[in-house]
Backbone as CSV, one residue per row, in Angstrom:
resi,resn,N_x,N_y,N_z,CA_x,CA_y,CA_z,C_x,C_y,C_z
1,MET,94.514,129.202,100.384,94.249,128.207,99.120,94.252,126.815,99.403
2,GLY,93.225,126.309,98.991,93.131,124.907,98.988,93.475,124.012,97.792
3,TYR,93.352,122.804,97.758,93.902,121.825,96.809,93.307,122.486,95.397
4,ALA,91.853,122.706,95.203,91.271,122.874,94.076,91.994,124.078,93.411
5,ALA,92.236,125.124,94.042,92.743,126.229,93.676,94.278,125.970,93.051
6,ARG,94.816,125.486,93.867,96.147,124.865,93.651,96.142,123.970,92.307
7,PHE,95.352,123.134,92.284,95.234,122.211,91.020,94.911,122.844,89.810
8,GLU,94.003,123.798,89.930,93.704,124.639,88.770,94.831,125.318,88.259
9,ALA,95.769,125.939,89.126,96.710,126.832,88.899,97.936,125.857,88.123
10,GLU,98.091,124.678,88.582,98.875,123.613,88.019,98.475,123.454,86.486
11,LEU,97.171,123.127,86.584,96.620,122.777,84.996,96.842,123.966,84.125
12,ALA,96.686,125.159,84.433,96.741,126.232,83.500,97.957,126.064,82.600
13,GLY,99.046,125.457,82.769,100.107,125.689,81.986,100.314,124.601,81.079
14,LEU,99.028,123.719,81.085,99.199,122.177,80.493,98.453,122.330,79.189
15,GLU,98.971,121.901,77.930,98.327,121.813,76.803,98.006,120.302,76.577
16,LEU,96.729,120.072,76.309,96.248,118.678,76.510,95.690,118.218,75.164
17,PRO,96.030,117.139,74.877,95.735,116.496,73.486,94.169,115.937,73.456
18,GLY,93.515,115.794,72.214,92.158,115.094,72.322,91.314,115.855,73.211
19,ARG,90.478,114.955,73.642,89.429,115.515,74.570,89.570,114.836,75.860
20,ALA,89.784,115.765,76.804,90.183,115.413,78.220,89.147,115.794,79.070
21,GLY,88.860,114.584,79.819,87.885,114.751,81.087,88.637,114.814,82.448
22,ILE,88.530,115.590,83.220,89.233,115.467,84.502,88.178,115.845,85.664
23,ALA,88.365,115.109,86.670,87.611,115.239,88.144,88.631,114.908,88.976
24,SER,88.792,116.002,90.002,89.728,115.720,91.097,89.282,116.593,92.250
25,TRP,89.441,115.991,93.486,89.313,116.759,94.683,90.062,116.139,95.810
26,ASP,90.397,116.919,96.829,90.746,116.564,98.080,89.725,115.981,98.930
27,LEU,89.859,114.752,99.436,88.751,113.952,100.122,88.659,114.717,101.515
28,ARG,89.384,115.513,101.987,89.067,116.161,103.275,88.399,117.654,102.991
29,GLU,88.718,118.037,101.799,87.951,119.449,101.346,86.827,119.291,100.589
30,ASN,86.559,118.322,99.655,85.462,118.145,98.888,85.260,119.270,97.844
31,ALA,86.191,119.897,97.375,85.862,121.118,96.499,86.448,120.460,95.121
32,PRO,85.603,120.213,94.263,86.086,119.490,93.032,86.487,120.404,91.963
33,VAL,87.512,119.875,91.167,87.935,120.543,90.004,87.448,119.741,88.861
34,LEU,86.598,120.132,88.038,85.906,119.445,86.978,86.180,120.264,85.663
35,ARG,86.766,119.356,84.764,86.853,119.801,83.354,86.363,118.781,82.424
36,GLY,85.182,118.903,81.629,84.732,118.034,80.774,84.437,116.775,81.568
37,ALA,84.211,116.900,82.903,83.956,115.839,83.593,82.627,114.903,83.290
38,GLU,81.664,115.500,82.808,80.634,114.782,82.502,80.330,114.476,80.996
39,VAL,81.376,114.286,80.432,81.400,113.838,78.981,81.470,112.492,78.986
40,GLU,80.345,111.756,78.501,80.303,110.205,78.392,81.386,109.640,77.447
41,VAL,82.224,108.810,77.747,83.073,108.180,76.872,83.327,106.887,77.075
42,HIS,83.943,106.065,75.945,84.121,104.398,76.381,85.039,104.304,77.470
43,SER,84.632,103.558,78.403,85.108,103.496,79.706,86.335,102.465,79.714
44,ALA,86.542,101.611,78.581,87.795,100.926,78.708,87.884,100.180,79.939
45,SER,88.873,99.850,80.266,89.145,99.142,81.479,89.008,99.553,82.869
46,THR,88.534,100.875,83.009,88.364,101.789,84.143,87.309,101.036,84.793
47,ILE,86.395,100.620,84.163,85.143,99.939,84.783,85.452,98.700,85.449
48,LYS,86.774,98.159,85.612,87.061,97.098,86.246,86.972,97.149,87.778
49,VAL,87.346,98.603,88.336,87.077,98.797,89.728,85.693,98.544,89.966
50,LEU,84.735,99.044,89.354,83.236,98.852,89.661,82.876,97.373,89.791
51,VAL,83.460,96.639,88.720,83.286,95.092,88.758,83.993,94.614,90.122
52,MET,85.129,94.883,90.467,85.683,94.438,91.764,84.946,94.920,92.861
53,ILE,84.526,96.079,93.067,83.617,96.431,94.364,82.180,95.631,94.342
54,THR,81.678,95.331,92.986,80.554,94.612,93.052,80.625,93.186,93.601
55,ALA,81.797,92.497,93.138,82.195,91.331,93.528,82.328,91.241,95.075
56,LEU,83.479,92.274,95.711,83.452,92.173,96.976,82.212,92.487,97.830
57,ARG,81.327,93.109,97.365,79.904,93.388,98.036,79.188,92.029,98.095
58,ALA,79.480,91.257,97.095,78.894,90.128,97.073,79.416,89.103,98.158
59,VAL,80.896,89.220,98.304,81.638,88.592,99.225,80.986,88.826,100.685
60,ALA,80.853,90.214,100.741,80.573,90.634,102.252,79.067,90.123,102.577
61,ASP,78.265,90.124,101.359,76.825,89.594,101.824,76.733,87.968,101.863
62,GLY,77.883,87.382,101.631,77.782,85.908,101.736,77.447,85.120,100.439
63,ARG,77.417,85.926,99.516,76.818,85.340,98.198,78.022,84.800,97.194
64,LEU,79.026,85.193,97.672,80.292,84.685,96.982,81.489,84.500,97.975
65,ASP,82.489,83.797,97.613,83.584,83.445,98.503,84.846,83.638,97.575
66,LEU,85.783,84.488,98.103,86.990,84.974,97.538,87.921,83.689,97.209
67,ASP,87.678,82.590,97.919,88.539,81.355,97.826,87.687,80.308,96.919
68,ALA,86.730,80.530,96.664,85.977,79.660,95.632,86.372,79.416,94.311
69,GLN,86.512,78.303,93.766,87.018,78.098,92.550,86.160,78.596,91.249
70,VAL,86.367,79.123,90.418,85.794,79.638,89.303,86.091,78.895,88.072
71,GLU,85.249,78.214,87.359,85.732,77.574,86.027,85.879,78.667,84.860
72,LEU,86.898,78.345,84.155,87.190,79.323,83.103,86.921,78.548,81.706
73,PRO,86.311,79.414,80.875,85.999,78.799,79.487,87.203,78.370,78.542
74,ALA,87.088,77.583,77.583,88.262,77.195,76.972,88.656,78.303,76.016
75,GLU,87.606,79.085,75.320,87.649,80.146,74.555,87.606,81.431,75.428
76,ARG,88.887,82.100,75.327,88.891,83.235,76.449,89.458,84.484,75.758
77,THR,89.009,85.625,76.375,89.089,86.946,75.788,90.516,87.289,75.408
78,ARG,90.551,87.977,74.398,92.096,88.398,73.958,92.339,89.904,74.643
79,GLY,93.442,90.491,74.177,93.657,91.879,74.900,94.484,91.547,75.961
80,THR,94.548,92.528,76.946,95.396,92.563,78.092,95.258,91.500,78.915
81,GLY,96.273,91.171,79.666,96.159,90.172,80.730,96.930,88.744,80.274
82,VAL,96.755,87.831,81.015,97.619,86.426,80.936,96.660,85.043,80.870
83,LEU,95.442,85.297,80.991,94.673,84.146,81.222,94.585,83.348,79.521
84,PHE,94.434,84.259,78.721,94.341,83.892,77.122,95.617,82.962,77.000
85,GLU,96.807,83.397,77.457,97.997,82.527,77.082,98.159,81.407,77.783
86,VAL,97.373,80.973,78.816,97.728,80.039,79.654,96.313,78.860,79.682
87,PRO,95.827,78.371,78.473,94.543,77.748,78.504,94.663,76.344,79.205
88,SER,95.702,76.120,79.710,95.987,74.737,80.503,95.344,75.124,81.887
89,VAL,95.367,76.160,82.097,94.581,76.492,83.437,93.222,76.579,83.584
90,PRO,92.366,75.463,84.003,90.917,75.360,83.840,90.301,76.279,84.800
91,ARG,90.856,76.736,85.885,90.048,77.337,86.979,90.830,78.194,87.949
92,ALA,90.328,79.037,88.353,91.063,80.191,89.260,90.153,80.549,90.458
93,SER,90.737,80.840,91.665,89.816,81.384,92.626,89.239,82.831,92.300
94,LEU,88.170,83.105,92.837,87.812,84.700,92.678,88.555,85.704,93.117
95,ARG,89.295,85.443,94.007,90.568,86.250,94.825,91.381,86.462,93.614
96,ASP,91.892,85.503,92.908,92.920,85.569,91.928,92.289,86.262,90.762
97,LEU,91.149,85.875,90.240,90.592,86.669,89.215,90.570,88.079,89.229
98,ILE,90.018,88.500,90.665,90.097,90.014,90.815,91.586,90.550,90.836
99,ASN,92.398,89.803,91.141,93.700,90.347,91.398,94.096,90.788,89.733
100,LEU,93.938,89.554,89.156,94.218,89.615,87.687,93.525,90.774,87.010
101,MET,92.531,90.881,87.112,91.494,91.967,86.588,92.090,93.310,86.893
102,ILE,92.526,93.489,88.047,93.239,94.959,88.266,94.652,95.001,88.280
103,VAL,95.363,94.281,88.539,96.912,94.323,88.685,97.288,93.960,87.345
104,VAL,96.904,93.506,86.372,97.481,93.352,85.039,96.270,93.636,83.876
105,SER,95.274,93.994,84.402,93.967,94.310,83.446,93.533,92.962,82.696
106,ASP,93.571,91.970,83.274,93.035,90.774,82.362,91.645,90.695,82.072
107,ASN,91.603,90.756,80.708,90.140,90.926,80.193,89.477,89.544,80.447
108,ALA,90.075,88.471,80.363,89.485,87.037,80.670,89.116,86.913,81.843
109,ALA,89.833,87.472,83.049,89.318,87.431,84.246,88.224,88.230,84.673
110,THR,88.281,89.558,83.777,87.261,90.539,84.147,85.634,89.744,83.885
111,ASN,85.972,89.188,82.602,84.403,88.647,82.219,84.078,87.335,82.968
112,ALA,85.030,86.697,83.679,84.833,85.699,84.751,84.106,86.180,85.694
113,VAL,84.557,87.262,86.288,84.016,87.957,87.546,82.700,88.504,87.272
114,ILE,82.585,89.103,86.055,81.196,89.850,85.536,80.287,88.537,85.603
115,ASP,80.581,87.332,85.136,79.770,86.193,84.886,79.216,85.700,86.409
116,GLN,80.203,86.013,87.449,79.953,85.582,88.860,79.109,86.428,89.408
117,VAL,78.904,87.819,89.201,78.197,88.734,90.079,76.872,89.266,88.974
118,GLY,76.947,89.378,87.792,75.921,89.607,86.897,75.818,90.950,86.631
119,PHE,75.248,91.350,85.588,75.068,92.761,85.152,74.080,93.691,86.047
120,THR,72.934,93.007,86.504,72.204,93.594,87.241,72.723,94.224,88.563
121,ALA,73.596,93.199,89.195,74.439,93.663,90.514,75.216,94.833,90.028
122,ILE,75.877,94.644,89.028,76.932,95.861,88.639,76.217,97.017,88.456
123,ALA,74.961,97.112,87.908,74.130,98.359,87.662,73.638,98.768,88.811
124,GLU,73.358,97.999,89.905,72.953,98.382,91.239,74.021,99.074,91.914
125,CYS,75.216,98.467,91.885,76.364,99.172,92.521,76.575,100.396,92.006
126,THR,76.505,100.490,90.753,76.825,101.765,89.929,76.117,102.912,90.564
127,ALA,74.950,102.577,90.532,73.912,103.635,90.857,74.060,104.123,92.210
128,ASP,74.215,103.045,93.221,74.515,103.064,94.668,75.778,103.933,94.916
129,LEU,76.606,103.882,94.208,77.914,104.795,94.348,77.673,106.196,93.897
130,GLY,76.507,106.510,93.314,76.398,107.958,92.783,76.601,108.215,91.323
131,CYS,76.859,107.111,90.565,77.239,107.410,89.233,75.823,107.571,88.377
132,THR,76.058,108.476,87.611,74.853,108.872,86.867,74.981,108.724,85.379
133,SER,76.321,108.271,84.803,76.401,108.198,83.214,77.317,106.904,82.945
134,THR,77.274,105.981,84.045,78.032,104.844,83.744,77.273,103.699,83.504
135,ARG,77.619,102.927,82.317,76.696,101.861,81.896,77.781,100.607,81.668
136,ILE,77.559,99.389,82.273,78.447,98.363,81.952,77.399,97.216,81.630
137,GLU,77.485,96.981,80.317,76.282,96.218,79.803,76.687,95.172,78.938
138,ARG,77.871,94.819,78.702,78.369,93.708,77.920,79.814,93.462,78.518
139,HIS,80.215,92.213,78.200,81.734,91.729,78.404,82.778,92.693,77.754
140,ILE,83.753,92.685,78.357,85.078,93.167,77.837,85.335,92.695,76.341
141,MET,85.559,93.356,75.616,86.078,93.053,74.241,84.965,92.315,73.332
142,ASP,83.652,92.202,73.877,82.784,91.495,73.059,81.930,92.670,72.352
143,THR,82.471,93.290,71.204,82.167,94.561,70.695,80.837,94.234,69.736
144,GLY,80.545,92.868,69.457,79.551,92.555,68.600,78.236,92.442,69.487
145,ALA,78.364,92.291,70.787,77.083,92.196,71.614,76.556,93.468,71.848
146,PRO,75.151,93.467,71.993,74.423,94.838,72.388,74.834,95.310,73.614
147,GLY,74.553,96.581,73.876,75.052,97.311,75.045,76.238,98.082,74.949
148,VAL,76.594,98.998,75.750,77.593,99.816,75.930,78.539,99.718,77.166
149,LEU,79.736,100.017,76.883,80.635,100.289,78.218,81.023,101.812,78.170
150,GLN,80.421,102.559,79.019,80.409,104.066,79.095,80.821,104.543,80.506
151,THR,81.580,105.768,80.593,81.472,106.394,82.025,81.891,107.904,81.632
152,THR,82.072,108.495,82.883,82.512,109.912,82.938,83.826,110.077,83.776
153,ALA,84.496,111.260,83.708,85.386,111.400,84.798,84.911,111.607,86.225
154,LEU,83.882,112.210,86.201,83.081,112.509,87.399,82.763,111.228,88.066
155,ASP,82.070,110.255,87.343,81.632,108.971,87.700,82.582,108.203,88.381
156,GLN,83.854,108.110,87.656,85.064,107.392,87.985,85.688,108.002,89.459
157,ALA,85.459,109.211,89.575,86.127,109.820,90.682,85.070,109.529,91.811
158,ARG,83.945,109.625,91.677,82.870,109.125,92.737,83.244,107.831,93.136
159,VAL,83.472,106.804,92.228,83.657,105.485,92.541,84.853,105.280,93.610
160,LEU,86.065,105.918,93.183,87.129,105.665,93.962,87.088,106.691,95.317
161,ALA,86.218,107.738,95.372,86.106,108.380,96.418,85.329,107.456,97.366
162,ALA,84.243,107.015,96.904,83.278,106.131,97.872,84.180,104.858,98.363
163,LEU,85.032,104.458,97.695,86.014,103.386,98.051,86.970,103.946,99.314
164,ALA,87.522,105.025,99.007,88.466,105.629,99.935,87.844,105.978,101.000
165,GLU,86.546,106.370,101.222,85.850,106.980,102.309,85.073,105.999,103.121
166,GLY,85.295,104.621,102.625,84.625,103.614,103.240,82.897,103.324,103.122
167,VAL,82.635,104.003,102.089,81.234,103.892,101.779,80.733,102.733,100.867
168,ALA,81.792,102.229,99.933,81.462,101.241,98.928,81.605,99.873,99.694
169,LEU,82.575,99.632,100.611,82.659,98.280,101.204,82.878,98.453,102.641
170,PRO,82.601,97.256,103.444,83.010,97.412,104.778,84.588,97.439,104.868
171,PRO,84.937,97.741,106.178,86.492,98.124,106.365,87.433,97.110,105.850
172,GLN,87.301,95.756,106.207,88.284,94.701,105.893,88.278,94.642,104.246
173,LEU,87.037,94.581,103.410,87.104,94.618,102.084,87.501,95.820,101.305
174,THR,87.328,97.147,102.126,87.870,98.217,101.696,89.551,98.113,101.539
175,ARG,90.143,97.620,102.738,91.526,97.489,102.714,92.074,96.610,101.563
176,HIS,91.039,95.346,101.421,91.579,94.464,100.474,91.702,95.086,99.061
177,ALA,90.502,95.867,98.591,90.486,96.460,97.291,91.499,97.617,97.149
178,LEU,91.815,98.436,98.374,92.975,99.317,98.080,94.180,98.469,97.971
179,THR,94.613,97.370,98.622,95.665,96.564,98.426,96.053,96.104,96.999
180,VAL,94.716,95.617,96.378,94.751,95.284,95.063,95.295,96.367,94.050
181,LEU,94.518,97.525,94.273,94.792,98.466,93.409,96.206,99.055,93.578
182,SER,96.708,98.820,94.785,98.243,99.394,94.981,99.151,98.600,94.392
183,ARG,98.727,97.453,93.892,99.806,96.570,93.068,99.731,96.789,91.724
184,GLN,98.909,97.587,91.082,98.774,97.902,89.778,100.193,97.872,89.019
185,GLN,100.308,97.290,88.072,101.433,97.006,87.183,101.657,98.029,85.985
186,VAL,100.542,98.480,85.473,100.452,99.610,84.400,100.407,100.949,85.247
187,VAL,101.751,101.650,85.320,101.957,102.726,85.914,102.855,103.879,85.044
188,ASP,102.144,103.760,83.618,103.006,104.717,82.878,101.994,105.927,82.656
189,ARG,100.971,106.190,83.729,100.093,107.321,83.533,100.238,108.449,84.858
190,ILE,99.197,108.074,85.689,99.227,108.998,86.859,100.494,108.912,87.729
191,PRO,100.872,107.694,87.900,101.931,107.628,88.885,103.382,107.751,88.383
192,LEU,103.475,107.846,86.909,104.816,107.894,86.293,105.719,108.866,86.803
193,LEU,105.331,109.940,87.109,106.173,111.230,87.230,106.251,111.519,88.715
194,LEU,105.545,110.784,89.512,105.565,110.892,91.070,106.707,110.540,91.728
195,PRO,106.988,111.048,92.874,108.278,110.634,93.559,108.146,109.107,94.266
196,GLU,109.405,108.682,94.433,109.309,107.359,94.900,108.622,107.052,96.064
197,ASN,108.306,108.152,97.015,107.544,107.829,98.339,106.057,107.907,98.034
198,ALA,105.624,108.339,96.818,104.224,108.439,96.462,103.507,107.200,96.693
199,ARG,102.057,107.310,97.361,101.276,106.270,97.381,100.218,106.734,96.262
200,CYS,99.950,105.335,95.499,99.087,105.713,94.386,98.298,104.334,94.156
201,TRP,97.057,104.372,94.062,96.052,103.275,94.056,95.390,103.645,92.765
202,ASN,95.661,102.885,91.408,95.073,103.277,90.188,94.761,102.269,89.205
203,LYS,93.840,102.758,88.337,93.403,101.665,87.347,93.391,102.366,85.920
204,THR,94.089,101.820,85.021,93.909,102.494,83.674,93.239,101.929,82.727
205,GLY,92.906,102.465,81.571,92.085,101.854,80.597,92.499,102.269,79.308
206,GLU,92.454,101.636,78.205,92.968,102.038,76.921,92.413,101.146,75.842
207,ILE,92.027,101.840,74.798,91.773,101.243,73.456,92.427,102.254,72.415
208,LYS,92.217,101.843,71.281,93.116,102.604,70.336,92.437,104.217,70.308
209,GLY,93.127,105.287,70.312,92.799,106.622,70.323,92.329,107.189,71.686
210,LEU,92.360,106.218,72.726,91.827,106.502,74.181,93.019,106.014,75.081
211,ARG,93.273,107.082,75.966,93.916,106.738,77.304,93.183,107.139,78.366
212,HIS,93.021,106.344,79.414,92.512,106.808,80.708,93.449,106.291,81.971
213,ASP,93.102,106.911,83.148,93.699,106.591,84.383,92.907,107.118,85.332
214,VAL,92.465,106.182,86.375,91.710,106.963,87.777,92.493,106.451,88.722
215,ALA,92.693,107.343,90.022,93.596,107.054,90.996,93.328,107.841,92.259
216,LEU,93.785,107.399,93.497,93.706,107.701,94.741,95.299,108.309,94.856
217,LEU,95.519,109.341,95.597,96.907,109.802,95.658,97.351,110.057,97.329
218,SER,98.313,109.699,97.732,98.552,110.260,99.209,100.139,110.177,99.513
219,THR,100.298,110.971,100.436,101.783,110.693,100.895,102.048,109.571,101.913
220,ASP,100.761,109.100,102.405,100.887,107.885,103.389,99.826,106.960,103.075
221,ASP,99.512,106.294,103.834,98.445,104.895,103.776,97.225,105.352,103.709
222,THR,96.796,106.509,103.620,95.275,107.041,103.745,95.062,107.788,102.354
223,PRO,94.395,107.327,101.589,94.291,108.226,100.386,93.771,109.631,100.724
224,GLN,94.376,110.738,100.028,93.876,112.019,100.370,93.312,112.560,99.060
225,VAL,93.734,112.366,98.008,93.104,113.024,96.693,92.703,111.953,95.662
226,VAL,91.612,112.196,95.086,90.916,111.447,93.959,91.174,112.114,92.790
227,LEU,91.526,111.584,91.636,91.786,112.032,90.464,91.477,110.972,89.319
228,ALA,90.437,111.477,88.310,90.196,110.753,87.131,90.405,111.621,85.918
229,VAL,91.429,110.673,84.949,91.677,111.627,83.758,91.224,110.685,82.702
230,LEU,90.320,111.103,81.691,90.010,110.340,80.763,90.188,111.003,79.582
231,VAL,90.934,110.427,78.313,91.292,111.047,77.269,91.077,110.372,76.038
232,ASP,90.052,110.771,75.149,89.667,110.132,73.851,89.913,111.187,72.795
233,GLN,89.743,110.720,71.354,89.716,111.585,70.382,91.203,111.854,70.179
234,LEU,92.201,110.940,70.414,93.566,111.089,70.290,93.824,110.659,68.654
235,THR,94.633,111.696,68.168,94.956,111.339,66.841,96.409,111.051,66.457
236,ASP,97.384,111.015,67.370,98.791,110.761,67.295,98.971,109.226,66.928
237,ALA,99.926,108.884,66.159,100.137,107.592,65.617,100.407,106.498,66.636
238,VAL,101.145,106.730,67.569,101.220,105.835,68.783,99.841,105.501,69.514
239,SER,99.019,106.505,69.816,97.887,106.251,70.480,96.999,105.341,69.584
240,ASN,97.011,105.410,68.182,96.184,104.843,67.351,96.749,103.436,66.829
241,LYS,98.036,103.247,67.046,98.503,101.710,66.813,98.302,100.687,67.830
242,GLY,98.451,101.091,69.293,98.427,99.970,70.169,97.711,100.471,71.398
243,TYR,98.254,99.911,72.441,97.546,100.213,73.755,98.419,100.872,74.737
244,ARG,99.724,101.323,74.377,100.603,101.899,75.382,101.104,103.117,74.841
245,GLY,101.422,104.070,75.537,102.165,105.221,75.000,101.402,106.168,74.412
246,GLY,101.963,107.087,73.681,101.114,108.164,72.938,100.991,109.589,73.842
247,ASP,100.223,110.424,73.000,100.195,111.673,73.579,99.192,111.754,74.699
248,GLY,98.463,110.902,74.777,97.364,110.791,75.987,98.104,110.372,77.450
249,VAL,99.112,109.528,77.205,99.772,108.849,78.167,100.640,110.043,78.796
250,GLU,101.138,110.898,78.042,102.316,111.859,78.665,101.319,112.808,79.311
251,ALA,100.258,113.292,78.564,99.266,114.108,79.349,98.887,113.759,80.520
252,ILE,98.432,112.478,80.838,97.871,112.108,81.848,98.960,112.118,83.036
253,ALA,100.309,111.611,82.669,101.437,111.519,83.570,101.560,113.135,84.103
254,ALA,101.542,114.217,83.191,101.703,115.559,83.593,100.538,116.060,84.594
255,ILE,99.277,115.562,84.211,98.239,115.858,85.228,98.474,115.241,86.365
256,GLY,98.944,113.946,86.477,99.218,113.391,87.928,100.196,114.252,88.554
257,LEU,101.145,114.591,87.950,102.273,115.331,88.690,101.759,116.653,89.078
258,ALA,100.706,117.421,88.415,100.098,118.517,88.745,99.370,118.297,90.032
259,ALA,98.652,117.301,89.890,97.711,116.809,91.290,98.629,116.676,92.416
260,TRP,99.731,115.947,92.324,100.671,115.664,93.301,101.379,117.092,93.976
261,ARG,101.531,117.733,92.983,102.095,119.344,93.561,101.036,120.092,94.308
262,ALA,99.635,119.931,93.743,98.990,120.621,94.402,98.452,120.129,95.852
263,MET,98.651,118.705,95.988,98.252,117.843,97.132,99.203,118.268,98.042
264,THR,100.758,118.324,97.794,101.826,118.504,98.728,102.139,119.830,99.088
265,GLN,101.483,120.904,98.322,102.026,122.164,98.789,101.138,122.505,99.944
266,PRO,101.584,123.377,101.109,101.003,123.680,102.315,99.816,124.529,101.847
267,THR,98.513,124.307,102.645,97.421,125.273,102.468,97.784,126.557,102.991
268,THR,97.411,127.585,102.377,97.764,129.004,102.834,96.286,129.592,102.851
269,GLY,96.364,130.691,103.930,95.360,131.474,104.018,95.449,132.631,103.155
270,SER,94.538,133.557,103.269,94.667,134.821,102.138,95.648,135.566,102.371
271,HIS,96.425,135.528,103.265,97.667,136.306,103.343,98.992,135.599,103.392
272,GLY,98.848,134.149,102.742,99.932,133.477,102.507,100.287,132.666,103.526
273,ALA,99.987,132.640,105.017,100.101,132.105,106.016,99.586,130.683,105.996
274,ASP,100.225,129.737,106.651,99.645,128.496,106.751,98.180,128.444,107.268
275,GLY,97.176,127.885,106.528,95.931,127.903,107.166,95.479,126.705,107.473
276,ALA,94.330,126.706,108.170,93.819,125.453,108.991,93.525,124.457,107.972
């Protein structure tokens, strides 16, 4: 019995709120578990991983420099992050903006990185990584602008799998991207119930009525399992009041634990013996 069957068995006992999209597989087995994985939903901040990869591709091509200073606008995007709170900081390196974009999900940093790479490059990267339903067509929090921010659980899993397998970026920048993801400070979802020794590289997303998390999991420094859980149409009061907590967060944490258990159980053959 491989990861997919074990994960399906773990999921069978869970009652999930709202509308949940799940995509997961063991990167060595490539047998996916998909539940509502192609339903298009608001991406929220999960698209920041794609923005990071697009920027690092530009670094690899010599079009951008991680240590180059980027001028920041006086008027900055609200929401998650810290740059809105420090208007006296006029500029930051691309490296620092990527760190802020991922580690504390800074919206102002995200929009600055988007402006450095451009929407066309993001769309090209999105297609190159095999995404079929992801569209990043406007800045974060710019709800009055034309265009959408949308994705699916399957597309999000494809992006992280491509990163883990070295398809998205050259080796040095793959390590850089994984290091940034490993420093994620929003850990109330997939990583929450995992043991202390678990390795997790994740990026969350949230708006009112919606909670997401996408991650790579492992027992060591090499990612083994990809897991994307996108939950919208949440109706509980906490999920619709702010950006932390609520039924979706609890459900994603339970799914993260289910994936961990499925990943760490020994593979068995048809007679229950350890398989290859």
